[in-house]
Tab-separated table of C-alpha atoms and ligand atoms in Angstrom:
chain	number	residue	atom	x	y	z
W	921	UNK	CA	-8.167	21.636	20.441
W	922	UNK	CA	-4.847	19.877	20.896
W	923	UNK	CA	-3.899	16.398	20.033
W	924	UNK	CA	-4.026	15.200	23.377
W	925	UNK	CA	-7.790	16.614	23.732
W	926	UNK	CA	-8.053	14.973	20.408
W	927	UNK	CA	-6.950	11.517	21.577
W	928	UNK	CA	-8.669	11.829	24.658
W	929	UNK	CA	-12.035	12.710	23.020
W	930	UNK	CA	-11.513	9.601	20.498
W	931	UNK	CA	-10.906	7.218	23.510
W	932	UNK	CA	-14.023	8.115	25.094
W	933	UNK	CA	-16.172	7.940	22.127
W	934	UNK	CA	-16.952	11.148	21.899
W	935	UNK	CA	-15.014	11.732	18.407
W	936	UNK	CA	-16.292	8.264	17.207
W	937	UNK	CA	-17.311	5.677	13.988
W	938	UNK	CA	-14.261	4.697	12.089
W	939	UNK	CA	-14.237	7.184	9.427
W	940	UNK	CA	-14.687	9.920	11.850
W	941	UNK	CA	-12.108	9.085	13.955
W	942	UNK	CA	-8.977	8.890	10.845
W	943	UNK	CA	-10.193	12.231	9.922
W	944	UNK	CA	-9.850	13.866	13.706
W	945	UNK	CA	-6.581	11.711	13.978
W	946	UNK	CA	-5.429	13.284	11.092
W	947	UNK	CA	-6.903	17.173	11.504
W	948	UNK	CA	-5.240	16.481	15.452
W	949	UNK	CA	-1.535	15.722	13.681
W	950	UNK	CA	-2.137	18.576	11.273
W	951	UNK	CA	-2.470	21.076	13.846
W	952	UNK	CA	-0.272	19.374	16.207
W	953	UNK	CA	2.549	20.848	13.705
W	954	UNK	CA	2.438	24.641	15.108
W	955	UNK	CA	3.565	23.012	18.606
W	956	UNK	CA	6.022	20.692	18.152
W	957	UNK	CA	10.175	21.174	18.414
W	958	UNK	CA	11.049	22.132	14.578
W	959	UNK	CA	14.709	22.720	15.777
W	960	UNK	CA	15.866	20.511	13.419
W	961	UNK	CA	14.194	17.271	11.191
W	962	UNK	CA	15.263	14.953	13.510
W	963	UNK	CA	13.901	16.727	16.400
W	964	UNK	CA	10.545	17.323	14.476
W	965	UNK	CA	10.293	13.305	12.920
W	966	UNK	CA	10.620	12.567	16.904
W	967	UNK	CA	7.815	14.551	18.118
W	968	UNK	CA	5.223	13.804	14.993
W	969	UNK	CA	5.680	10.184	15.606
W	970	UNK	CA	5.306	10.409	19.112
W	971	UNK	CA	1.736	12.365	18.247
W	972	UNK	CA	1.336	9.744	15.844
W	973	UNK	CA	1.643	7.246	18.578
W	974	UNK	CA	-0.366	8.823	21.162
W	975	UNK	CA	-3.163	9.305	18.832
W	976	UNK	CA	-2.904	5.645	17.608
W	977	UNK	CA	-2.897	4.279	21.252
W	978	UNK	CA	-6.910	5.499	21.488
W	979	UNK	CA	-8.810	2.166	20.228
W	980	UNK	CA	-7.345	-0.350	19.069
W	981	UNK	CA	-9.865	-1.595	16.670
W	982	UNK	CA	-11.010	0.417	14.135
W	983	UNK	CA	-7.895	-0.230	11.025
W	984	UNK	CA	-9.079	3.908	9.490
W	985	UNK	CA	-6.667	5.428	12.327
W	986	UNK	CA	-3.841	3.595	11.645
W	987	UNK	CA	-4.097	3.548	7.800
W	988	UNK	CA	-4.486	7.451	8.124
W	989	UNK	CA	-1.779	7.898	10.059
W	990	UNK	CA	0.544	5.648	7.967
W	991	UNK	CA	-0.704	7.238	4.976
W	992	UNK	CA	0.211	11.227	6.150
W	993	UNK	CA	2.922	10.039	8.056
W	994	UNK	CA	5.077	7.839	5.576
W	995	UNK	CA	5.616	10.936	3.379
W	996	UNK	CA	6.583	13.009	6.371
W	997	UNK	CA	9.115	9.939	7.059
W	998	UNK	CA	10.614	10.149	3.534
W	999	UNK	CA	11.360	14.070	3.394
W	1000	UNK	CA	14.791	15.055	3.105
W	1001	UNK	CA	14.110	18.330	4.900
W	1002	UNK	CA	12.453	20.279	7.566
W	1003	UNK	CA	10.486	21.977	4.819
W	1004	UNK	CA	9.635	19.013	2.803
W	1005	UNK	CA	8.693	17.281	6.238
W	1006	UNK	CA	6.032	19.633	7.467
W	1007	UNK	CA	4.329	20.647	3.800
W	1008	UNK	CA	3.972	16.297	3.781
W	1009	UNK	CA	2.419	16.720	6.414
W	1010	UNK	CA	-0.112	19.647	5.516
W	1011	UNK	CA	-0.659	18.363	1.943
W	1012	UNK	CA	-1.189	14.363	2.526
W	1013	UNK	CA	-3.731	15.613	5.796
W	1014	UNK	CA	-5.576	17.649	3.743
W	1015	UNK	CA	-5.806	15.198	0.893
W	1016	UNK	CA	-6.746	12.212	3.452
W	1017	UNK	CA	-9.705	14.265	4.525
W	1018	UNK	CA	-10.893	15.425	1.499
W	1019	UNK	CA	-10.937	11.611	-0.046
W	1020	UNK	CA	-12.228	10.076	2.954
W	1021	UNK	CA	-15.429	13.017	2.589
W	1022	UNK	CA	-15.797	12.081	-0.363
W	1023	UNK	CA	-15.561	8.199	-0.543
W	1024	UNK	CA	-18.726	8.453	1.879
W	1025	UNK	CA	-20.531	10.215	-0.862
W	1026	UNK	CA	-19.221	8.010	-3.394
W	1027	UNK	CA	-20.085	4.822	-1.057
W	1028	UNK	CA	-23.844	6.756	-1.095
W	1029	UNK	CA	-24.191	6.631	-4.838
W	1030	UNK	CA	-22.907	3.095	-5.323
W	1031	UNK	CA	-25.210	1.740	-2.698
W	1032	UNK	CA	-27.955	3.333	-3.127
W	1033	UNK	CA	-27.887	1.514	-6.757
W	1034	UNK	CA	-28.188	-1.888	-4.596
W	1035	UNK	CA	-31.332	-0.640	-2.551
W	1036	UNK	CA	-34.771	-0.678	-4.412
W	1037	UNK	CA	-37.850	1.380	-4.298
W	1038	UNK	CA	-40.103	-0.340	-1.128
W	1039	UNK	CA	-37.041	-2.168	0.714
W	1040	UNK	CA	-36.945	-2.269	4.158
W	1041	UNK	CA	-33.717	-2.301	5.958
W	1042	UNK	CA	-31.584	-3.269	8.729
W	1043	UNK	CA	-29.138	-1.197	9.803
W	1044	UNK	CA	-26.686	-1.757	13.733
W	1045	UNK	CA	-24.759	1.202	15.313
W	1046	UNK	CA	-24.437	4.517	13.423
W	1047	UNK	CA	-22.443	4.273	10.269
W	1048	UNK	CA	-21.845	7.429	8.647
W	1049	UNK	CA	-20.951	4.763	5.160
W	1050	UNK	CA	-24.233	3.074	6.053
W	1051	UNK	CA	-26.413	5.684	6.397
W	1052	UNK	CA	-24.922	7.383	3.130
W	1053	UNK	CA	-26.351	4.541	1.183
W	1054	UNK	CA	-29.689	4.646	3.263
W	1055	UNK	CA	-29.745	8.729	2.462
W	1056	UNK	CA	-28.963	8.596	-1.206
W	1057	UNK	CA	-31.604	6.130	-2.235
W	1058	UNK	CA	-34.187	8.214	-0.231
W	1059	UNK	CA	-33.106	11.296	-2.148
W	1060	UNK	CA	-33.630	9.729	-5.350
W	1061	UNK	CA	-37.221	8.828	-4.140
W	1062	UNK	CA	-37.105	5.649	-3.296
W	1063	UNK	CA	-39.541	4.801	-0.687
W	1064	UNK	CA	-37.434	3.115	2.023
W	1065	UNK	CA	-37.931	2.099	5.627
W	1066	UNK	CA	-35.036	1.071	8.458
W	1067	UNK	CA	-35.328	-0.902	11.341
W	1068	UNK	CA	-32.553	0.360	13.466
W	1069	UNK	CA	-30.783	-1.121	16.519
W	1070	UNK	CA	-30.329	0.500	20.163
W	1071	UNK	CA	-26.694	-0.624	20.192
W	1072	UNK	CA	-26.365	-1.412	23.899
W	1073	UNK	CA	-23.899	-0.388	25.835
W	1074	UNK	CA	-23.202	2.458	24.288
W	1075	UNK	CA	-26.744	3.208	22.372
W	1076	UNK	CA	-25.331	4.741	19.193
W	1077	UNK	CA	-28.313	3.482	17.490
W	1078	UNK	CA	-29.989	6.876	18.854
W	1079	UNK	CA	-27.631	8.932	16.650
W	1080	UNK	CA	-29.089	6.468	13.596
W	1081	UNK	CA	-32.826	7.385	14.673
W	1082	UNK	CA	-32.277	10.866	14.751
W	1083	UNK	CA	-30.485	11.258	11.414
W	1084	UNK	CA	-33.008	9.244	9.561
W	1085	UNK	CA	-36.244	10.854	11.452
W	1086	UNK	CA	-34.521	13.941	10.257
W	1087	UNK	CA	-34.524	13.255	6.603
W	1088	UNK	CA	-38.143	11.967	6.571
W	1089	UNK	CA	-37.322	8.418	6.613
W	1090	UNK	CA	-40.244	5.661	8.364
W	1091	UNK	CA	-37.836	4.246	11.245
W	1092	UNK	CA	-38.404	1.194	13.456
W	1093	UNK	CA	-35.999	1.671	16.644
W	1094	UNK	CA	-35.655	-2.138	17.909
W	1095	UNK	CA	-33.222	-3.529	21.305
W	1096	UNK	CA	-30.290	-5.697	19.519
W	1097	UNK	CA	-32.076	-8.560	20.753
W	1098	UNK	CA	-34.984	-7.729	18.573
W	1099	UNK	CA	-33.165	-8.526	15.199
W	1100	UNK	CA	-34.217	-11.806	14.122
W	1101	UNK	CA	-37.460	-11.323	15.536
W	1102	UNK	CA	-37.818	-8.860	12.219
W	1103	UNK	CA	-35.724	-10.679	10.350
W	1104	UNK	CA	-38.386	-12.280	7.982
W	1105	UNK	CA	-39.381	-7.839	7.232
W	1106	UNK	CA	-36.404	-7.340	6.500
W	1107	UNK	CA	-35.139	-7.042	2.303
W	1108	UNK	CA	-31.581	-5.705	3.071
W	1109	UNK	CA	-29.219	-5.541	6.076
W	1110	UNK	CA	-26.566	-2.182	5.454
W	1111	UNK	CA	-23.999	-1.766	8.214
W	1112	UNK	CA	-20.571	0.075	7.970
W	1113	UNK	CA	-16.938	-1.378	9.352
W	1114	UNK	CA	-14.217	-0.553	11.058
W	1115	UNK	CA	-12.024	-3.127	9.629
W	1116	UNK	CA	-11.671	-6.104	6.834
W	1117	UNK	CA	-9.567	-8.762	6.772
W	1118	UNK	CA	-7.543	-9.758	4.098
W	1119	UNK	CA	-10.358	-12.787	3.988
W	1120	UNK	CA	-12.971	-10.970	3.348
W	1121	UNK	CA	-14.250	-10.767	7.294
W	1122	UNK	CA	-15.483	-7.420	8.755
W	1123	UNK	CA	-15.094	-6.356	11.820
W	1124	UNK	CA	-17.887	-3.885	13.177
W	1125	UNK	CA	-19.681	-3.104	16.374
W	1126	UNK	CA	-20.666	-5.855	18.430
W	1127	UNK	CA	-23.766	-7.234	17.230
W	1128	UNK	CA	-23.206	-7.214	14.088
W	1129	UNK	CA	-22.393	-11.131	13.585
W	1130	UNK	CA	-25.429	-12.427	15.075
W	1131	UNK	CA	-27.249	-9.543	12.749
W	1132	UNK	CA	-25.365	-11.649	10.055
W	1133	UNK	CA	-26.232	-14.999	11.307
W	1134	UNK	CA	-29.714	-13.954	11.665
W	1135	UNK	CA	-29.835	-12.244	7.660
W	1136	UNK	CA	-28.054	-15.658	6.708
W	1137	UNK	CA	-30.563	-17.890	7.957
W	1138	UNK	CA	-33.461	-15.354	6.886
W	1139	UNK	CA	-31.800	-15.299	3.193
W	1140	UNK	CA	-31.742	-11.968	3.793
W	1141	UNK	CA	-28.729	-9.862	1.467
W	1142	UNK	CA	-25.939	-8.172	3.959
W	1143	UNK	CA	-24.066	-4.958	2.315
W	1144	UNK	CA	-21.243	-3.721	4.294
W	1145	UNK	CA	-20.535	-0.133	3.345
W	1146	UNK	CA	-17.111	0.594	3.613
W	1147	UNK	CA	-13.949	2.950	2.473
W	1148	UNK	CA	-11.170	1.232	0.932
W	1149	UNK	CA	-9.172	2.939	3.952
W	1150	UNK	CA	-11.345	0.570	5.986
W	1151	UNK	CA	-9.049	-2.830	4.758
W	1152	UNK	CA	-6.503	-4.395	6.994
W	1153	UNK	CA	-3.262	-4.840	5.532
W	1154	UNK	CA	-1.482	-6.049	8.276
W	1155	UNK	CA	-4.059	-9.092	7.802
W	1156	UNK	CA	-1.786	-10.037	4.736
W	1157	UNK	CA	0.805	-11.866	6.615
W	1158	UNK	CA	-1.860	-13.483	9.439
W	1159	UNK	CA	-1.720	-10.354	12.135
W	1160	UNK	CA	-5.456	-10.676	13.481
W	1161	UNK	CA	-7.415	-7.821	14.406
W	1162	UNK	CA	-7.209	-6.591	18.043
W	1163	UNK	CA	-11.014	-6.636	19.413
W	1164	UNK	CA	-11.212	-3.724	22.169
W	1165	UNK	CA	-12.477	-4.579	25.161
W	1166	UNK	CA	-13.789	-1.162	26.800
W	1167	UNK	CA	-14.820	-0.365	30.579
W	1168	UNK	CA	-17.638	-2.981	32.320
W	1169	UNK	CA	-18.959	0.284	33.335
W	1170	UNK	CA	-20.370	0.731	30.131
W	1171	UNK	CA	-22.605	-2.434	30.804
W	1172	UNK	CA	-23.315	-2.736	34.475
W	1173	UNK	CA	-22.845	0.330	37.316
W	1174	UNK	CA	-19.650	-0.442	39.101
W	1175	UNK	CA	-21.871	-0.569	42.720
W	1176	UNK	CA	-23.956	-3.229	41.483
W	1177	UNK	CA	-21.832	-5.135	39.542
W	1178	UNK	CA	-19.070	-4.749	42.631
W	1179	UNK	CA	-21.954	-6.382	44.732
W	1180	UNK	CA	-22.049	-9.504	42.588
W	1181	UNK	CA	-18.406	-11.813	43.405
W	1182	UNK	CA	-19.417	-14.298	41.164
W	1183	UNK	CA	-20.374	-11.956	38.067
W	1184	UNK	CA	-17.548	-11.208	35.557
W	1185	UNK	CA	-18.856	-8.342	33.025
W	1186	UNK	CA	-17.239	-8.674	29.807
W	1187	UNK	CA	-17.870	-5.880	27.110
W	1188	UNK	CA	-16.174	-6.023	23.535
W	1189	UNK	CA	-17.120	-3.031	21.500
W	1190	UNK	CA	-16.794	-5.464	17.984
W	1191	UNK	CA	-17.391	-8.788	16.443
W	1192	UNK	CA	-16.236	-10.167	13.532
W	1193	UNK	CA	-18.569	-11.161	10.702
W	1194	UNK	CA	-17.186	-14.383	8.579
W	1195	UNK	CA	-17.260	-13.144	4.849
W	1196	UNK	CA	-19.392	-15.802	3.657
W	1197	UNK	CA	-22.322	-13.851	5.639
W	1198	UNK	CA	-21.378	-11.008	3.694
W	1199	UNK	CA	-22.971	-10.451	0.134
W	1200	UNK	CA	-20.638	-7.722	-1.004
W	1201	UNK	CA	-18.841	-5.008	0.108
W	1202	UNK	CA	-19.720	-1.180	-1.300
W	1203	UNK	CA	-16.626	1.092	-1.230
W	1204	UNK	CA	-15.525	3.965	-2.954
W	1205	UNK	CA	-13.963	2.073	-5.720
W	1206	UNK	CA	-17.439	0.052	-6.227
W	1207	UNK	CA	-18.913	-2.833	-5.370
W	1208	UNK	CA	-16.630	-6.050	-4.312
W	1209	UNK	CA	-17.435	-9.294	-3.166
W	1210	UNK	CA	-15.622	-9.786	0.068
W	1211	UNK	CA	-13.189	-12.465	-1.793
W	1212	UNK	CA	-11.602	-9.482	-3.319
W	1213	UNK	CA	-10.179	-7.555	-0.299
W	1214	UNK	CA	-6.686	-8.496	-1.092
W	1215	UNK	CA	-7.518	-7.429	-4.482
W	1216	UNK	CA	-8.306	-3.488	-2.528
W	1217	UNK	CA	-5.959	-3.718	-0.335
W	1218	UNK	CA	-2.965	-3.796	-3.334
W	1219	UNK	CA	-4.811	-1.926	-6.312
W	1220	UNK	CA	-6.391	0.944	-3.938
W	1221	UNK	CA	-4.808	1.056	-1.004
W	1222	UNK	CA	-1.460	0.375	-2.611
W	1223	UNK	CA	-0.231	-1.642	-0.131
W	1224	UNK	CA	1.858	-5.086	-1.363
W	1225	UNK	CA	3.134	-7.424	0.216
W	1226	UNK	CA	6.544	-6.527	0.167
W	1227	UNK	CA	6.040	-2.769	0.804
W	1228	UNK	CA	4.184	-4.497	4.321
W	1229	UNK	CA	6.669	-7.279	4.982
W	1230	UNK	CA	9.677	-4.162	5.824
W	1231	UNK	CA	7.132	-2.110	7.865
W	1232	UNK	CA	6.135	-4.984	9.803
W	1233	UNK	CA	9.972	-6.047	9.949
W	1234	UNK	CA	10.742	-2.348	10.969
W	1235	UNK	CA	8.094	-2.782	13.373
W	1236	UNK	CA	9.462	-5.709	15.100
W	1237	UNK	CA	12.938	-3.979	15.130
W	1238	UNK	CA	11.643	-1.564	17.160
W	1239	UNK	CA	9.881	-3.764	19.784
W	1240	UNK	CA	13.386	-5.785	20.262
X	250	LIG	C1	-18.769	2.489	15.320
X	250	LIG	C2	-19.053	1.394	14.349
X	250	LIG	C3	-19.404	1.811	12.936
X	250	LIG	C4	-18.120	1.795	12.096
X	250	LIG	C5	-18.341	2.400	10.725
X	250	LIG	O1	-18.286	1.999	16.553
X	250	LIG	O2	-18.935	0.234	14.624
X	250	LIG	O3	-20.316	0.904	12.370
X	250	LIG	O4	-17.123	2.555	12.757
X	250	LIG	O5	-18.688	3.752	10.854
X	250	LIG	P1	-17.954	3.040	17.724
X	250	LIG	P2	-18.374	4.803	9.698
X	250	LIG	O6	-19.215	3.818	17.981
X	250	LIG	O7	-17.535	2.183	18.873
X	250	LIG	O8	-16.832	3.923	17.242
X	250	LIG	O9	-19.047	4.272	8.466
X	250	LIG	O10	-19.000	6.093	10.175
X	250	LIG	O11	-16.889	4.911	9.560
């Protein structure tokens, strides 16, 4: 598949979830190698950070492509040769996928710790993280059972069903609206992320915030299962995180909605959950509170503030 099929298949959701999508981004820039211009390093830089770009340009929202990206793609920046430029690439790919596989396994093990023997839970789109956690405490024989949400528009909730129905779990498939109406069942809300602020807020599929509200009121716990590659530096010096807005079409069929001149159809694929809604945050690394993202984004995703202020000033170079 080439990187354009790649990109193509992320911005229609077939390639999708946030973890799913770095790794693809990444496998796409890997193999995008054998095709581009390697005439010179110049010539090659140009062409791998066009891919980069084009692959980046998909969705906007989830902060696991970009972080992937920068994280193969600084070292291929740095080498001082052709050589040196394209083994960056193959080795720092390579490496991001194998982490990333197994930070979900890792996220499994830690929060499957933090779900007990008879909990019910709540769980909103599908969340490979999420469902890790879910998985892992069934395999040690805990006796679990999830409520799971359709996820209108885009009904990834069915992907949820079908993976828990497959590994035995009891599963309760509920419309979003349905939420708080189970609220008071519930023991523990899991969901996964596609990004975290530098305040501790986490951005995931629409929905997810009024899940929140809804757990808050209910004081029901909310775990957020989530890769350390799933924090938002950029969030360090205020940049916010872009919310996409995808196709009405998703909500309401173009012929009906084009009969209604008064109807606007508005459909963001995210929300953002405030951090004090959110009991703590399992990654790879362990358990945080979300008061401590700063605290991942330096120690494990070793980003300072410094090291971001010149790649946002670069940044803005480039834009003048
Ligand atoms: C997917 C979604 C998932 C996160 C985390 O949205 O919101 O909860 O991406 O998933 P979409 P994971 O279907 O629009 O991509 O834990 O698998 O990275």
């Amino acid at each position: 598949m080439s990187l354009y099929e790649t990109a193509e298949k992320i911005r229609t959701m077939e390639i999708r979830g946030a973890g799913k999508i770095a790794r693809a981004a990444v496998e796409a820039l890997k193999d995008h190698d054998h095709t581009v211009d390697a005439s010179s390093l110049e010539r090659y830089l140009q062409e791998m950070e066009r891919a980069a770009g084009t692959l980046l340009a998909t969705r906007p929202t989830a902060v696991s492509l970009p972080n992937a990206l920068h994280f193969v793609m600084n070292s291929v920046r740095r080498a001082a040769s052709l050589d040196e430029a394209r083994r960056a690439l193959h080795s720092r790919a390579d490496a991001f996928i194998a982490s990333s596989t197994t930070a979900v396994e890792r996220i499994g093990e830690i929060g499957a710790r933090h779900i007990s023997d008879g909990d019910v839970l709540m769980t909103h789109c599908n969340s490979q993280a999420a469902l890790a956690c879910i998985l892992e405490a069934h395999r040690q024989g805990k006796e679990v059972e999830v409520f799971a949400t359709e996820v209108r528009p885009r009904n990834q909730g069915l992907l949820t069903i079908r993976a828990l129905n497959d590994a035995g779990i009891p599963t309760r498939y509920i419309v979003d609206s349905a939420a708080r109406s189970f609220m008071n069942d519930i023991d523990l809300v899991i969901v996964g992320s596609d990004a975290i602020a530098v305040n501790g807020a986490v951005v995931n599929k629409i929905g997810t915030s009024q899940i929140a509200l809804a757990a808050h009121e209910a004081r029901t716990n909310l775990v957020v299962a989530a890769e350390t590659y799933k924090f938002a530096p950029r969030t360090i010096l205020g940049e916010l995180i872009e919310i996409e807005e995808r196709d009405p079409g998703e909500v309401l069929a173009a012929d009906i909605a084009g009969a209604l001149r008064h109807v606007t159809v508005h459909n963001p694929a995210f929300d953002v959950t405030p951090a004090e809604y959110v009991d703590l945050i399992v990654t790879e690394q362990g358990a945080f509170p979300p008061e401590l993202a700063y605290v991942i984004i330096r120690e494990y995703l070793g980003w300072d503030i410094e090291e971001f202020q010149k790649i946002f000033e670069i940044d803005h170079q480039d834009q003048e």
